[in-house]
Short mmCIF file of C-alpha atoms in Angstrom, two decimals:
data_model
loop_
_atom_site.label_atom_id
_atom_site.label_comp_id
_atom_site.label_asym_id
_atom_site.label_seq_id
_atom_site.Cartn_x
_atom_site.Cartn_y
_atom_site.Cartn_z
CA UNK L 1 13.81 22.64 6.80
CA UNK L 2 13.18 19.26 8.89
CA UNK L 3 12.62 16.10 7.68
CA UNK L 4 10.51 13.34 9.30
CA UNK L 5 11.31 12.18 12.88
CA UNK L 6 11.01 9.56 14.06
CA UNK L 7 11.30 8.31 17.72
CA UNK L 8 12.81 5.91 19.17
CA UNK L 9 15.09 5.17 16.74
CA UNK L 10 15.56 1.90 18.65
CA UNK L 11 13.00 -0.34 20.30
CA UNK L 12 13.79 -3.19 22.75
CA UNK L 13 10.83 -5.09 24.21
CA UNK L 14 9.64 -8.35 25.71
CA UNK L 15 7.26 -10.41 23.85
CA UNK L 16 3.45 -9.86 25.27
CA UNK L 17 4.50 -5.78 26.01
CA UNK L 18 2.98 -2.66 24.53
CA UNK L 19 4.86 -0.15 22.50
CA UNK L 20 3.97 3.53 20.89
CA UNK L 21 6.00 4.69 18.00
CA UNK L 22 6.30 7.87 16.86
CA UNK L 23 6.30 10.11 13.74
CA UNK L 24 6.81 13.77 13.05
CA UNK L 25 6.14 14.84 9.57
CA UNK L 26 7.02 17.53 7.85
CA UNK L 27 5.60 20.35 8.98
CA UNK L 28 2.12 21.19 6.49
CA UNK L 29 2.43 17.87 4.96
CA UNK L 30 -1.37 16.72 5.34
CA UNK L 31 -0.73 12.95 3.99
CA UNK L 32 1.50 10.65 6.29
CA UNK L 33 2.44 6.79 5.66
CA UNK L 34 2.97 4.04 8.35
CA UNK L 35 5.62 1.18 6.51
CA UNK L 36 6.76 -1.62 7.82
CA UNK L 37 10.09 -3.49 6.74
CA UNK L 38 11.64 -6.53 7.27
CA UNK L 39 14.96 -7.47 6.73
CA UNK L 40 15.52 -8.08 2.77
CA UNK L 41 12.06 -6.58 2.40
CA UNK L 42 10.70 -3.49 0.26
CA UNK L 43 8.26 -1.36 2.68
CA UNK L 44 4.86 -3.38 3.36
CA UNK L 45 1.92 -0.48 3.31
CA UNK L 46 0.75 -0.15 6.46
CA UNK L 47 -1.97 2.74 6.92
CA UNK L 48 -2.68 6.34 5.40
CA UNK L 49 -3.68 9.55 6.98
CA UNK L 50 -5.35 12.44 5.08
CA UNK L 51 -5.38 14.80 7.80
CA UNK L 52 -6.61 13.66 11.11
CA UNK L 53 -8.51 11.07 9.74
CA UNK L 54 -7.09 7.44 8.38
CA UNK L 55 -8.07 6.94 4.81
CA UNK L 56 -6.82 3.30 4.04
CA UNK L 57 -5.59 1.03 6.96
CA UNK L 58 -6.05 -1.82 5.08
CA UNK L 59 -2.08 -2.77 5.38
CA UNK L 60 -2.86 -3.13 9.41
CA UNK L 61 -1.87 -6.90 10.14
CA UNK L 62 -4.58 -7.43 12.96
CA UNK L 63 -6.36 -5.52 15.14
CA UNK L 64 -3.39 -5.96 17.65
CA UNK L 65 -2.21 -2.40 15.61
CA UNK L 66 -3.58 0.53 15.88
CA UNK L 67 -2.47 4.23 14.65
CA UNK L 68 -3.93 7.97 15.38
CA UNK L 69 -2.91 11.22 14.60
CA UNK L 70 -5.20 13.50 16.43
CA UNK L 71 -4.34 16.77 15.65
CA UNK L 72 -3.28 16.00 11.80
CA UNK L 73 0.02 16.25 12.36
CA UNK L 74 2.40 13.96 14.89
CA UNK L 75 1.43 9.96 14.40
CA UNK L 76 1.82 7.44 16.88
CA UNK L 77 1.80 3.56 15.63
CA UNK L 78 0.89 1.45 18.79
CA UNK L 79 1.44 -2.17 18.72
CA UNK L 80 -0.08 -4.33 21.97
CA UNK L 81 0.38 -7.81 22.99
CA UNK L 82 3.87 -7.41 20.97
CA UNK L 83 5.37 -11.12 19.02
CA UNK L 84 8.45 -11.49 18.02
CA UNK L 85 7.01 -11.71 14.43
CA UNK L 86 6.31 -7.94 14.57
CA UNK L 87 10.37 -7.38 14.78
CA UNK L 88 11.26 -5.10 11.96
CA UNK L 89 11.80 -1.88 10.73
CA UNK L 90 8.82 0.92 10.91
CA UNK L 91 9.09 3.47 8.78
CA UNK L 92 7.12 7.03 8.67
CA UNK L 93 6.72 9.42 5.25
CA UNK L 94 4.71 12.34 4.56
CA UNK L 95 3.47 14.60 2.01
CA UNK L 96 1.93 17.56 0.85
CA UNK L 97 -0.58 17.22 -2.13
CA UNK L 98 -1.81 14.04 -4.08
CA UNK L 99 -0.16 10.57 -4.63
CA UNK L 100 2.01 11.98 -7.89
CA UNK L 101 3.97 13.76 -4.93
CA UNK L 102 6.87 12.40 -3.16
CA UNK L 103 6.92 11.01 -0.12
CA UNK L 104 9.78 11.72 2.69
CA UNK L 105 10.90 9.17 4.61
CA UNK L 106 12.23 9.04 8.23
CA UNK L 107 15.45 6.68 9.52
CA UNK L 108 12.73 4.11 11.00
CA UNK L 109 11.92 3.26 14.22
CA UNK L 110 13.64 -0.44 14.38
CA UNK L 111 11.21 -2.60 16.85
CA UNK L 112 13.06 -5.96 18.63
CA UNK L 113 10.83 -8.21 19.99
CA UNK L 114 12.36 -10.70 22.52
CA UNK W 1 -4.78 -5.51 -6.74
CA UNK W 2 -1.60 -3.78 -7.68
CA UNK W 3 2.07 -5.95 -7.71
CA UNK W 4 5.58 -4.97 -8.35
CA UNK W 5 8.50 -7.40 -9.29
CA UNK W 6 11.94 -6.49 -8.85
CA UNK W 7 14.03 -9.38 -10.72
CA UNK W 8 17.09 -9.59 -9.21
CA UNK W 9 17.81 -9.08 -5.65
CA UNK W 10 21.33 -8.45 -5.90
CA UNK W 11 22.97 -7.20 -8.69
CA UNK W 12 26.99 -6.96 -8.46
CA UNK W 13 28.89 -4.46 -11.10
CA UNK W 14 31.88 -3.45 -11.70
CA UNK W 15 32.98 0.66 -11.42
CA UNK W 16 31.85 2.68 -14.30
CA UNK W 17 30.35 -0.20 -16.11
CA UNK W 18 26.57 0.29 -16.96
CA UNK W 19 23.94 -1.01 -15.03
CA UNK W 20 20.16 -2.17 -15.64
CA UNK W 21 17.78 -2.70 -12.52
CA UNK W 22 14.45 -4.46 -13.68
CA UNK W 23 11.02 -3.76 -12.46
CA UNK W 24 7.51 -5.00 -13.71
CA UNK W 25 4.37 -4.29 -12.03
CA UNK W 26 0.69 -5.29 -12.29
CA UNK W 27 -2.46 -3.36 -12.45
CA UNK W 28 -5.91 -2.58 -13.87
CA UNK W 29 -5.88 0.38 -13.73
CA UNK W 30 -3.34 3.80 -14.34
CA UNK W 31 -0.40 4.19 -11.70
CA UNK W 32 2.38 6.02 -11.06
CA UNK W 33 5.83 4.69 -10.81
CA UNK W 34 8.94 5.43 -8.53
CA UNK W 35 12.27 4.57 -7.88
CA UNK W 36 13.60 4.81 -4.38
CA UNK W 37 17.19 4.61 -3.45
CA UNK W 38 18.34 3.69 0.43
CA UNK W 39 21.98 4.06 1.43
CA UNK W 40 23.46 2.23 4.06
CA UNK W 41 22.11 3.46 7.27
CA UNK W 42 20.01 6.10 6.05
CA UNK W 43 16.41 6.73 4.62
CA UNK W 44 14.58 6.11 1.47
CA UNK W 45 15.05 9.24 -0.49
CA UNK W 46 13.32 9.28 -4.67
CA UNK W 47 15.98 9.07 -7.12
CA UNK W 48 12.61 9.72 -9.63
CA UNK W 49 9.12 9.02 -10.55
CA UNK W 50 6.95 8.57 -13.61
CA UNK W 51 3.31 10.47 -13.90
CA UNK W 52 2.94 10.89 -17.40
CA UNK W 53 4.06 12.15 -20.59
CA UNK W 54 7.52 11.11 -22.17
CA UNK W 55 8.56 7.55 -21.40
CA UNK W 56 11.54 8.06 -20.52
CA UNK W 57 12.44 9.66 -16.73
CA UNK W 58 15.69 11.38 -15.82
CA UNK W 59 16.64 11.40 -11.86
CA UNK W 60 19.04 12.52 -9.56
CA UNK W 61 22.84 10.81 -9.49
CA UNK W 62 22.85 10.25 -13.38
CA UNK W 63 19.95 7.60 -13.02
CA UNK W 64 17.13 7.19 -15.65
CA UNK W 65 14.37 5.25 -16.15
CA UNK W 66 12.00 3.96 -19.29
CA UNK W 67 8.23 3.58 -18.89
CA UNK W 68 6.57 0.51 -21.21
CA UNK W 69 3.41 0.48 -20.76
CA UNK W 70 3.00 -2.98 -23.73
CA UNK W 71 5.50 -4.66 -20.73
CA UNK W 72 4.50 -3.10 -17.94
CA UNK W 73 7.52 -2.41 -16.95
CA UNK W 74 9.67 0.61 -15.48
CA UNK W 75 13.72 -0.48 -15.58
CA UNK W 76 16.51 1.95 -14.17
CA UNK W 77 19.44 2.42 -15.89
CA UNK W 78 22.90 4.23 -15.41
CA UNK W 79 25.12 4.51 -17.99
CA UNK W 80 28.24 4.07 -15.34
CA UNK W 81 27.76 3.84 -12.16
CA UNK W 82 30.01 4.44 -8.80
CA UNK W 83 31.42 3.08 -5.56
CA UNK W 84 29.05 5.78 -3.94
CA UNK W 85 26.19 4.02 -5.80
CA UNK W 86 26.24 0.65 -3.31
CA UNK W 87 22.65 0.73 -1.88
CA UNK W 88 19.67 -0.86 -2.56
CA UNK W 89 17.11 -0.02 -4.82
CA UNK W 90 13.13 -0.18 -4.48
CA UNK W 91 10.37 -0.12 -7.55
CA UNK W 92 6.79 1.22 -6.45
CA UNK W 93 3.72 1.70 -7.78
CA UNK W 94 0.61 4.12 -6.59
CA UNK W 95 -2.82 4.27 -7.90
CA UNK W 96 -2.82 7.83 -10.09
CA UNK W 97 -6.63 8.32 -8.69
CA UNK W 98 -7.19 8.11 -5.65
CA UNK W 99 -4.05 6.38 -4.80
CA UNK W 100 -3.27 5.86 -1.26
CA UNK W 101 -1.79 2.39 -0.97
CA UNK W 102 1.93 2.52 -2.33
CA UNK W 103 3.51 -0.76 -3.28
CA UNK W 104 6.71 -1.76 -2.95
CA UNK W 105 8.70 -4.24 -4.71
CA UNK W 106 11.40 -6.98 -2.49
CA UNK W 107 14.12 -4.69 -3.55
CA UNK W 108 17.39 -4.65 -5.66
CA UNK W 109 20.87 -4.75 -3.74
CA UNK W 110 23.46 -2.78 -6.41
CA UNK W 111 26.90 -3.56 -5.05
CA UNK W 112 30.17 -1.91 -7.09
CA UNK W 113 33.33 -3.11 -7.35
CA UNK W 114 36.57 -1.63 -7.94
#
């Protein structure tokens, strides 16, 4: 079957902008990730969704990020006032069941902020 | 708070020698450990995981891994490795209850020679 999407895969924007990002899990996977990776990074937590609801955003930098999933299924990340400092890699990965399951990642989403 | 350590951030081998990636972690309390592998230009995809039971983990690719708990550590091995096997490699940890937050380590870039 599908994997995750992700879309774009590319990002271009000018420092100050707003940008949505967006994730398509696997279809009946009720836990989805939000990662985000630098260059010679591991992925740095981001949020969690159980469902509709967000169970641990605690990896949110500020509040200038912000992430929904409103019908428990397709994510959107949304970044405003955009610095270059948020340049990087965002990646997406879902699951079905509890955290002993695997996780499956999209390509990424790769932000440039100008 | 949990941590993870990856010791060497690049690791260069030659074809079909063996090859040791090292990985500690910190926590008070139980987790479960993974090993992620991403190719150039692609996604993370699990090469395998650790939940419980024996110590030692076998994964896809001919890569296995040994749980010590006194060391807290979880090291990959593979007993000869590949020019197909160039990609980096990424230790993480996740609470076992009520894990949400997954924790990556900085990464291990395996390069092979010929």
């Amino acid at each position: 079957g599908a994997g995750v999407s992700q879309t774009p895969s590319n990002k271009v924007t000018e420092k100050g902008k707003y940008v949505e990002l967006r994730c398509d899990p696997i279809s009946g996977h009720t836990a989805l990730y939000w990662y985000r990776q630098s260059l010679g990074q591991g992925p740095e937590f981001l949020i969690y969704f159980q469902g509709t609801g967000a169970a641990d955003d605690s990896g949110l930098p500020n509040d200038r990020f912000f992430a929904v999933r409103p019908e428990g299924s397709v994510s959107t990340l949304k970044i405003q006032r955009t610095e270059r400092g948020d340049s990087a890699v965002y990646l997406c990965a879902s699951r079905t069941g509890g955290p002993s399951d695997t996780q499956y990642f999209g390509p990424g989403t790769r932000l440039t902020v100008l | 708070a949990q941590s993870v350590t990856q010791l060497d951030s690049q690791v260069p081998v030659f074809e079909e020698a063996p090859v040791e990636l090292r990985c500690n972690y910190s926590s008070s309390v139980s987790v479960y450990l993974f090993w992620y592998v991403q190719y150039p230009n692609q996604g993370l995809q699990l090469l395998l995981k650790y939940l419980s039971g024996s110590t030692l983990v076998k994964g896809i690719n001919g890569f296995e891994a040994e749980f010590n708990k006194s060391q807290t550590s979880f090291h990959l091995r593979k007993p000869s490795v590949h020019i197909s096997d160039t990609a980096e490699y990424f230790c993480a940890v996740i609470l076992s209850t009520g894990g949400f937050k997954t924790i990556f380590g900085a990464g291990t870039r395996l390069f092979v020679k010929a």
